[in-house]
Each structure stands twice: as C-alpha cells, then as structure tokens.
Coordinates of C-alpha atoms in Angstrom, one line a residue:
Chain A
X10 CA 10.3 -16.6 31.4
X11 CA 12.3 -18.2 28.5
X12 CA 12.3 -16.7 25.0
X13 CA 10.1 -19.4 23.6
X14 CA 7.4 -18.6 25.9
X15 CA 7.5 -14.7 25.0
X16 CA 7.4 -15.7 21.5
X17 CA 4.1 -18.0 22.1
X18 CA 2.4 -15.0 24.3
X19 CA 3.2 -12.2 21.9
X20 CA 1.8 -14.1 18.9
X21 CA -1.2 -14.9 21.0
X22 CA -1.7 -11.5 21.8
X23 CA -0.9 -10.2 18.1
X24 CA -3.7 -12.5 17.2
X25 CA -6.2 -11.1 19.7
X26 CA -5.4 -7.5 18.5
X27 CA -5.9 -8.2 14.9
X28 CA -9.4 -10.0 15.6
X29 CA -10.1 -6.8 17.4
X30 CA -9.0 -4.7 14.4
X31 CA -11.4 -7.0 12.1
X32 CA -14.2 -6.5 14.6
X33 CA -13.6 -2.5 14.6
X34 CA -13.6 -2.7 10.7
X35 CA -16.6 -4.8 10.6
X36 CA -18.5 -2.1 12.9
X37 CA -17.5 0.9 10.6
X38 CA -18.6 -1.2 7.7
X39 CA -21.9 -2.0 9.1
X40 CA -22.1 1.7 10.3
X41 CA -21.4 3.5 7.5
X42 CA -22.5 6.3 7.1
X43 CA -22.0 6.5 3.4
X44 CA -20.9 3.8 1.0
X45 CA -17.3 5.1 0.4
X46 CA -16.8 4.6 4.2
X47 CA -18.2 0.9 3.7
X48 CA -15.6 0.2 0.9
X49 CA -12.7 1.6 2.9
X50 CA -13.7 -0.5 6.1
X51 CA -13.9 -3.5 3.9
X52 CA -10.4 -2.7 2.4
X53 CA -9.2 -2.5 6.1
X54 CA -10.8 -5.7 6.9
X55 CA -9.1 -7.7 4.3
X56 CA -5.9 -6.3 5.3
X57 CA -6.4 -7.2 9.0
X58 CA -7.6 -10.6 8.0
X59 CA -4.4 -11.2 5.8
X60 CA -2.1 -10.1 8.7
X61 CA -4.0 -12.4 10.9
X62 CA -3.3 -15.4 8.6
X63 CA 0.2 -14.7 8.5
X64 CA 0.3 -14.9 12.1
X65 CA -1.6 -18.1 12.1
X66 CA 1.3 -19.4 10.0
X67 CA 3.9 -18.5 12.4
X68 CA 2.0 -20.1 14.9
X69 CA 1.5 -23.3 13.4
X70 CA 4.6 -23.3 11.1
X71 CA 2.6 -24.2 8.3
X72 CA 3.5 -23.0 4.8
X73 CA -0.2 -23.2 3.6
X74 CA -1.1 -19.9 5.2
X75 CA 1.3 -18.1 2.9
X76 CA -0.9 -19.1 0.1
X77 CA -4.1 -18.1 1.6
X78 CA -2.6 -14.7 2.6
X79 CA -1.6 -14.3 -1.1
X80 CA -5.0 -15.2 -2.4
X81 CA -6.5 -12.7 0.3
X82 CA -4.4 -9.9 -0.9
X83 CA -5.5 -10.5 -4.7
X84 CA -9.1 -10.7 -4.0
X85 CA -8.9 -7.8 -1.7
X86 CA -7.6 -5.6 -4.4
X87 CA -10.1 -6.5 -7.0
X88 CA -12.9 -6.3 -4.7
X89 CA -12.0 -2.8 -3.8
X90 CA -11.0 -1.8 -7.0
X91 CA -14.4 -3.1 -8.5
X92 CA -16.3 -1.5 -6.1
X93 CA -14.8 1.9 -6.6
X94 CA -15.2 2.1 -9.9
X95 CA -18.9 1.0 -9.2
X96 CA -19.3 3.9 -6.9
X97 CA -17.6 6.3 -9.4
X98 CA -20.0 5.8 -12.3
X99 CA -22.3 3.0 -11.3
X100 CA -20.3 0.6 -13.7
X101 CA -17.6 -1.6 -12.6
X102 CA -16.3 -2.3 -16.3
X103 CA -16.2 0.5 -18.8
Chain B
X14 CA 16.5 -9.4 -28.7
X15 CA 13.9 -6.9 -28.6
X16 CA 11.7 -9.2 -30.3
X17 CA 11.6 -11.6 -27.6
X18 CA 12.1 -9.1 -24.6
X19 CA 10.2 -6.2 -25.3
X20 CA 9.9 -5.5 -21.8
X21 CA 13.3 -6.9 -19.9
X22 CA 12.5 -5.7 -16.6
X23 CA 8.9 -7.3 -16.7
X24 CA 10.4 -10.4 -17.8
X25 CA 12.9 -10.8 -14.9
X26 CA 10.2 -9.9 -12.5
X27 CA 8.1 -12.6 -13.5
X28 CA 11.0 -15.1 -13.5
X29 CA 11.9 -14.1 -9.9
X30 CA 8.2 -14.4 -8.9
X31 CA 8.0 -17.9 -10.4
X32 CA 11.1 -18.9 -8.4
X33 CA 9.9 -17.2 -5.2
X34 CA 6.6 -19.0 -5.6
X35 CA 8.1 -22.4 -6.1
X36 CA 10.8 -21.8 -3.8
X37 CA 13.2 -23.5 -5.9
X38 CA 16.3 -22.9 -8.0
X39 CA 16.2 -26.2 -10.0
X40 CA 16.8 -26.0 -13.8
X41 CA 13.5 -27.0 -14.7
X42 CA 11.8 -24.3 -12.6
X43 CA 14.3 -21.6 -14.0
X44 CA 13.3 -22.9 -17.6
X45 CA 9.8 -22.8 -16.8
X46 CA 10.1 -19.4 -15.2
X47 CA 12.1 -18.2 -18.3
X48 CA 9.1 -19.2 -20.5
X49 CA 6.4 -17.3 -18.1
X50 CA 8.7 -14.3 -18.1
X51 CA 8.8 -14.1 -21.9
X52 CA 5.1 -15.3 -22.5
X53 CA 4.3 -12.8 -20.1
X54 CA 6.0 -9.7 -21.5
X55 CA 4.9 -10.6 -25.1
X56 CA 1.3 -10.8 -24.0
X57 CA 1.6 -7.0 -22.7
X58 CA 3.7 -5.9 -25.5
X59 CA 0.2 -6.1 -27.5
X60 CA -1.0 -3.2 -25.4
X61 CA 2.0 -1.2 -26.8
X62 CA 2.6 0.8 -23.5
X63 CA 5.7 3.2 -24.0
X64 CA 8.7 2.2 -22.4
X65 CA 10.3 4.6 -19.7
X66 CA 14.0 5.0 -19.3
X67 CA 15.9 5.1 -15.7
X68 CA 18.5 7.3 -16.2
X69 CA 20.2 7.1 -12.8
X70 CA 19.5 3.7 -11.0
X71 CA 21.5 4.9 -7.9
X72 CA 19.3 7.8 -7.3
X73 CA 16.4 5.3 -7.7
X74 CA 17.8 3.5 -4.5
X75 CA 18.2 6.8 -2.8
X76 CA 14.6 7.5 -3.5
X77 CA 13.6 4.0 -1.9
X78 CA 15.4 4.7 1.0
X79 CA 13.9 8.1 1.6
X80 CA 10.3 6.7 1.2
X81 CA 11.1 4.1 3.7
X82 CA 12.2 6.5 6.2
X83 CA 9.3 9.0 5.5
X84 CA 6.9 5.9 5.9
X85 CA 8.4 5.2 9.4
X86 CA 8.4 8.6 10.4
X87 CA 4.7 9.5 9.0
X88 CA 3.5 6.3 10.7
X89 CA 4.7 7.6 14.2
X90 CA 3.0 10.8 13.5
X91 CA -0.5 9.3 12.3
X92 CA -0.2 7.0 15.2
X93 CA 0.1 10.1 17.4
X94 CA -2.7 11.9 15.7
X95 CA -5.2 8.9 16.1
X96 CA -4.4 7.8 19.6
X97 CA -4.2 11.5 21.3
X98 CA -7.4 12.0 23.1
X99 CA -7.9 15.6 22.5
X100 CA -6.3 16.7 19.4
X101 CA -8.6 16.9 16.3
X102 CA -6.4 16.7 13.1
X103 CA -6.8 20.0 10.8
X104 CA -7.3 17.8 7.7
X105 CA -7.8 19.2 4.1
X106 CA -7.2 19.4 0.5
X107 CA -3.9 20.9 -1.1
X108 CA -3.1 21.6 -4.6
X109 CA 0.6 21.6 -5.8
X110 CA 1.9 22.8 -9.1
X111 CA 4.2 20.1 -10.4
X112 CA 6.6 20.7 -13.3
X113 CA 6.9 16.8 -13.5
X114 CA 5.4 15.4 -16.8
X115 CA 6.9 12.0 -17.0
X116 CA 4.1 9.2 -16.7
X117 CA 6.2 6.7 -15.0
X118 CA 7.6 9.3 -12.5
X119 CA 4.1 10.6 -11.7
X120 CA 2.8 7.0 -11.2
X121 CA 5.7 6.6 -8.8
X122 CA 5.0 9.7 -7.2
X123 CA 1.3 8.7 -6.8
X124 CA 2.2 5.5 -5.2
X125 CA 4.7 7.0 -2.8
X126 CA 2.6 9.6 -1.7
X127 CA -0.4 7.5 -1.2
X128 CA 1.5 4.7 0.6
X129 CA 2.7 7.3 3.2
X130 CA 0.3 7.5 5.9
X131 CA -1.2 11.0 6.2
X132 CA -1.0 12.0 2.6
X133 CA -3.4 10.7 -0.5
X134 CA -3.3 11.6 -3.9
X135 CA -6.6 12.5 -5.1
X136 CA -6.0 13.9 -8.8
X137 CA -3.7 15.0 -11.3
X138 CA -4.8 17.6 -13.8
X139 CA -2.3 16.9 -16.6
X140 CA -3.4 19.8 -18.8
X141 CA -2.4 22.6 -15.9
X142 CA -0.1 20.3 -14.0
X143 CA -1.9 20.7 -10.8
X144 CA -2.0 17.8 -8.2
X145 CA -4.8 17.6 -5.8
X146 CA -3.8 15.9 -2.6
X147 CA -5.2 15.3 0.7
X148 CA -3.5 15.9 3.8
X149 CA -4.4 14.6 7.5
X150 CA -2.4 17.3 9.4
X151 CA -2.7 20.5 7.3
X152 CA -1.1 22.9 9.7
X153 CA 1.5 24.5 7.5
X154 CA 0.5 24.1 3.9
X155 CA 4.0 25.5 2.6
X156 CA 5.8 22.8 4.3
X157 CA 4.0 20.1 2.6
X158 CA 4.5 21.8 -0.8
X159 CA 8.1 22.3 -0.1
X160 CA 8.4 18.6 1.0
X161 CA 7.0 17.5 -2.4
X162 CA 8.8 19.8 -4.6
X163 CA 12.3 19.6 -3.1
X164 CA 12.3 16.0 -1.6
X165 CA 10.5 14.1 -4.3
X166 CA 10.1 16.0 -7.4
X167 CA 13.7 17.3 -7.8
X168 CA 15.0 13.4 -7.4
X169 CA 12.3 12.1 -9.5
X170 CA 13.1 14.4 -12.6
X171 CA 16.7 13.6 -12.2
X172 CA 16.0 10.1 -12.6
X173 CA 13.4 10.0 -15.3
X174 CA 13.9 13.2 -17.5
Chain C
X28 CA 2.3 -23.7 19.3
X29 CA 5.1 -26.0 18.1
X30 CA 8.5 -24.1 18.5
X31 CA 11.6 -26.3 17.8
X32 CA 13.5 -26.4 20.7
X33 CA 16.8 -25.4 18.9
X34 CA 15.4 -22.1 17.8
X35 CA 17.9 -19.3 18.9
X36 CA 16.4 -16.9 21.6
X37 CA 17.3 -13.6 19.5
X38 CA 15.1 -14.9 16.8
X39 CA 12.3 -15.6 19.0
X40 CA 12.7 -12.1 20.6
X41 CA 13.1 -10.2 17.3
X42 CA 9.9 -12.2 15.7
X43 CA 7.7 -11.4 18.8
X44 CA 8.8 -7.8 18.8
X45 CA 7.8 -7.6 15.1
X46 CA 4.6 -9.5 15.3
X47 CA 3.4 -7.2 18.2
X48 CA 4.6 -4.1 16.3
X49 CA 2.7 -5.1 13.0
X50 CA -0.4 -6.2 14.8
X51 CA -0.3 -3.1 17.0
X52 CA 0.0 -0.8 14.2
X53 CA -2.8 -2.4 12.2
X54 CA -5.0 -2.2 15.4
X55 CA -4.3 1.8 15.6
X56 CA -4.8 2.2 12.0
X57 CA -8.4 0.5 12.4
X58 CA -9.1 2.7 15.6
X59 CA -8.5 5.6 13.5
X60 CA -11.0 4.3 11.0
X61 CA -13.4 4.4 14.0
X62 CA -12.3 7.8 15.7
X63 CA -11.6 10.3 12.9
X64 CA -14.5 12.5 11.9
X65 CA -14.7 12.7 8.2
X66 CA -14.4 10.3 5.1
X67 CA -11.3 12.1 3.8
X68 CA -9.6 12.0 7.1
X69 CA -10.5 8.2 7.6
X70 CA -8.6 7.2 4.2
X71 CA -5.2 7.9 6.0
X72 CA -6.1 5.5 8.8
X73 CA -5.9 2.1 7.2
X74 CA -2.4 3.0 5.5
X75 CA -0.9 2.2 9.0
X76 CA -1.7 -1.5 8.5
X77 CA -0.7 -1.6 4.9
X78 CA 2.8 -0.4 5.1
X79 CA 4.5 -0.8 8.2
X80 CA 1.8 -3.1 9.9
X81 CA 1.8 -5.8 7.4
X82 CA 5.7 -5.2 6.8
X83 CA 6.6 -6.0 10.4
X84 CA 4.3 -9.3 10.3
X85 CA 6.2 -10.2 6.7
X86 CA 9.6 -9.6 8.2
X87 CA 8.7 -11.7 11.3
X88 CA 7.4 -14.6 9.2
X89 CA 10.5 -14.4 6.9
X90 CA 13.0 -14.5 9.7
X91 CA 11.0 -17.1 11.7
X92 CA 10.7 -19.6 8.8
X93 CA 14.2 -18.9 7.8
X94 CA 15.4 -19.9 11.2
X95 CA 13.2 -22.8 11.4
X96 CA 14.0 -24.5 8.2
X97 CA 17.5 -23.3 8.3
X98 CA 17.3 -21.9 4.8
X99 CA 16.4 -18.5 3.2
X100 CA 12.4 -18.4 3.0
X101 CA 11.8 -15.2 1.1
X102 CA 8.6 -15.9 -0.5
X103 CA 6.8 -13.1 1.7
X104 CA 8.6 -10.6 -0.4
X105 CA 5.7 -11.3 -3.0
X106 CA 2.9 -10.3 -0.6
X107 CA 5.2 -7.1 0.0
X108 CA 5.2 -6.3 -3.4
X109 CA 1.8 -6.8 -4.1
X110 CA 0.4 -4.9 -1.4
X111 CA 2.6 -2.1 -1.9
X112 CA 1.5 -1.7 -5.5
X113 CA -2.2 -2.5 -4.9
X114 CA -2.9 -0.5 -1.8
X115 CA -2.3 2.9 -3.3
X116 CA -4.3 2.3 -6.4
X117 CA -7.0 1.2 -4.5
X118 CA -7.0 4.1 -2.1
X119 CA -6.8 6.5 -5.0
X120 CA -9.8 5.1 -6.9
X121 CA -11.8 5.2 -3.6
X122 CA -11.0 8.8 -2.9
X123 CA -11.8 10.0 -6.3
X124 CA -14.8 8.3 -6.5
X125 CA -15.7 9.6 -3.2
X126 CA -14.8 13.3 -4.5
X127 CA -17.2 12.8 -7.6
X128 CA -19.9 11.7 -5.6
X129 CA -19.7 14.6 -3.0
X130 CA -19.3 17.0 -5.7
X131 CA -22.2 15.8 -7.8
X132 CA -24.4 15.9 -4.5
X133 CA -23.4 19.6 -4.0
X134 CA -21.0 19.2 -1.0
X135 CA -19.5 22.7 -0.9
X136 CA -16.4 21.4 1.3
X137 CA -14.9 19.3 -1.4
X138 CA -12.7 20.8 -4.5
X139 CA -14.1 20.2 -8.2
X140 CA -12.7 17.0 -9.5
X141 CA -10.5 17.9 -12.5
X142 CA -11.8 14.9 -14.7
X143 CA -15.4 15.9 -14.4
X144 CA -16.8 16.7 -17.9
X145 CA -17.7 20.1 -18.1
X146 CA -21.4 21.3 -18.0
X147 CA -22.0 19.0 -15.0
X148 CA -24.1 20.3 -12.2
X149 CA -22.3 22.4 -9.7
X150 CA -22.9 22.7 -6.1

C-alpha cells in the first residue's frame, strides 16, 4: 500500500468520524435536556463541521474551503455568545 | 508616534492578519495592511482600553510552552475519562484564592484554564479575589490549587506585575 | 481525491496521521458530550475538539498545502488564533449563564454566582 493510498483512506476515515461526531452533537442538541445542553451541543456541532470542511479542503486541494471554515468559526462564536447572553438574562444585547 | 499607534501590537496583528488572508507580500498589500492596522487601532482607541505592559517577553514564551504541554497532557487525561467504560469522574466546583489582580493576566489565565480540557473558569470575584472553577476530575483538590498557584499564577505575576 | 504524484511519502504519512488524530479527538469529545452525566461535566468534553482536534487538522492542512503548492501556506494560523481566543469566551459565558439559571431555580448543588445582585432569591 503506497503512501498516497494511505492518505486517501485516512482522509475518508476522518471524514466519516467527523460526520459521526456531527450526528452525536445533533442528537444531544435534540435531546437536551436543558437549554444550556443544546447550546453546548450546537457549539460542538459547529466545531466538528468546521473540521470536516478543512478535511474537504485537503481532499480536493481547493483553497475555497479555508474561507468557508473561517466564516463558520466567526458565525459559530457569535451564535454561541448571543445564545449564552440570552440564557443569562433573557436579552442578547444589554 | 503614539498618536498614530495607540496600540502597536494590535496594529501589527492586523497587518499580519491582512497579509495572511491575502497570502502575498507585495508592496500594495503591505500598504493596505498598514492602513487597516492603523485604522483598526485608532477605532479601538476610542474605547480607551488601559494598556498593559509585558515585563518579561521570554517568560511569556515559556508560559506558552507550558500551556501547550498541559493541553496535550489533559487531552490524554480527558480522553481516558470519556472512554473508560466504568469510571465515573468525580467532577465538582473548586474555589481558589488568587493574589493576581492585573486584568490582562487574569484574562490570560481565564483563557488558559478554559482551553485546557478538564478545567473551566466559571467566575472571578474581584472584590474577594476568589476564583471559581469547575474541574472534571476532582480527586484531590489541593493538587489543582497547587497547580494553578505555582505553575500559572507565579509566572503570570512575574510577567505582568 | 487528486494527489499530485510528486508528493513526498513522508508528507502523505504525516498528513494522514494528523488528520486521523484530529478527527478522532473531535469524535471522542462529542462522545463525551453524550456519555457524561451532568451539564457541568459535559462542558469539558468538546474542548478536546477545539484544542488539539482542530489544531491537528490545521497542521495537516498547512503541511499538505505547503507541500503541494511548494511555498509556505500559513493562513490556517488565523483559524487557530481565532478558535483559541473565542472558544474560552463562549464556554465561560455559557457556564456562567447555566450557573445563574440553576441557582435562580433553586438547585442546591451549585455554588452562588458571585456577580448575582444581593437580595435575589436563594435556594
């Protein structure tokens, strides 16, 4: 088995693991039991999605995926921070 | 000088960010990056954030390596807790009395402790100087207190105070 | 997948190891999100993915693209800086929000949040 075949296989396995991670996070997001669990799961979902997009970038050799990952990082942080502030006092902006 | 560069580190960071995003070192991009850096730090200066001083840059580097090492170590520890089928981790809250008062040092300590898996910074009471932490593997409270006091706090006080 | 045929073998092997390690750590972190019992214990699990998990994948991406394009590709550092700054902030906000919610609902197992205004209801 050549080194290139190992790289192809391991990228495929990593993508599978990350999709599984996103599924687990989505399960926790649906199950709860409380709102803070759902927000935490959403944050983990974002991070797993960002990692998945970076591995897509390695698979295709395309630079566009990097920008998508950067945008997801920005959006994920803003979403989690706003939801946490909302949970704290019922107002996202004070 | 200070009129155009109220926050020189922020300006340098914004310039670096611009060059990395555009992936080029051409004079045009350097010029645009300088404009972004100066404009960004001037915009931030209207907030009048107090500037901090790093007394020992080398100690900062040492701190970075310590944190990297600790992150790798506690990644392994948390992985073991999650994957072991029987073990239920004894997690709990922990209060630590801190002598550190510098705001930048406290912010760095908060980021360090929270990004290390296994410890989360919950709250800091600035009047009493009591830090509230949540620890995943709270077997021995004194070990965690010693770790924070001797490994992190002393070094941060050397750097910032 | 299109791998250039002149890619050195050591780059391919190292990239595979880093990608597998990063994806594995992220998966373990999310499994912890499912397995651990209380919310405060679960907070610790996803930090595996946000520290070494994403770090390994970013290193792999930097290594692979630098080798393919035969010039240093460093812009992944931006994501690394951004993630290291933002993850602690969002986790701290979330934990203090959860603590405040639990306290005001009268959960006796959580300590009193220090920034709670005095005169609020106690458990």
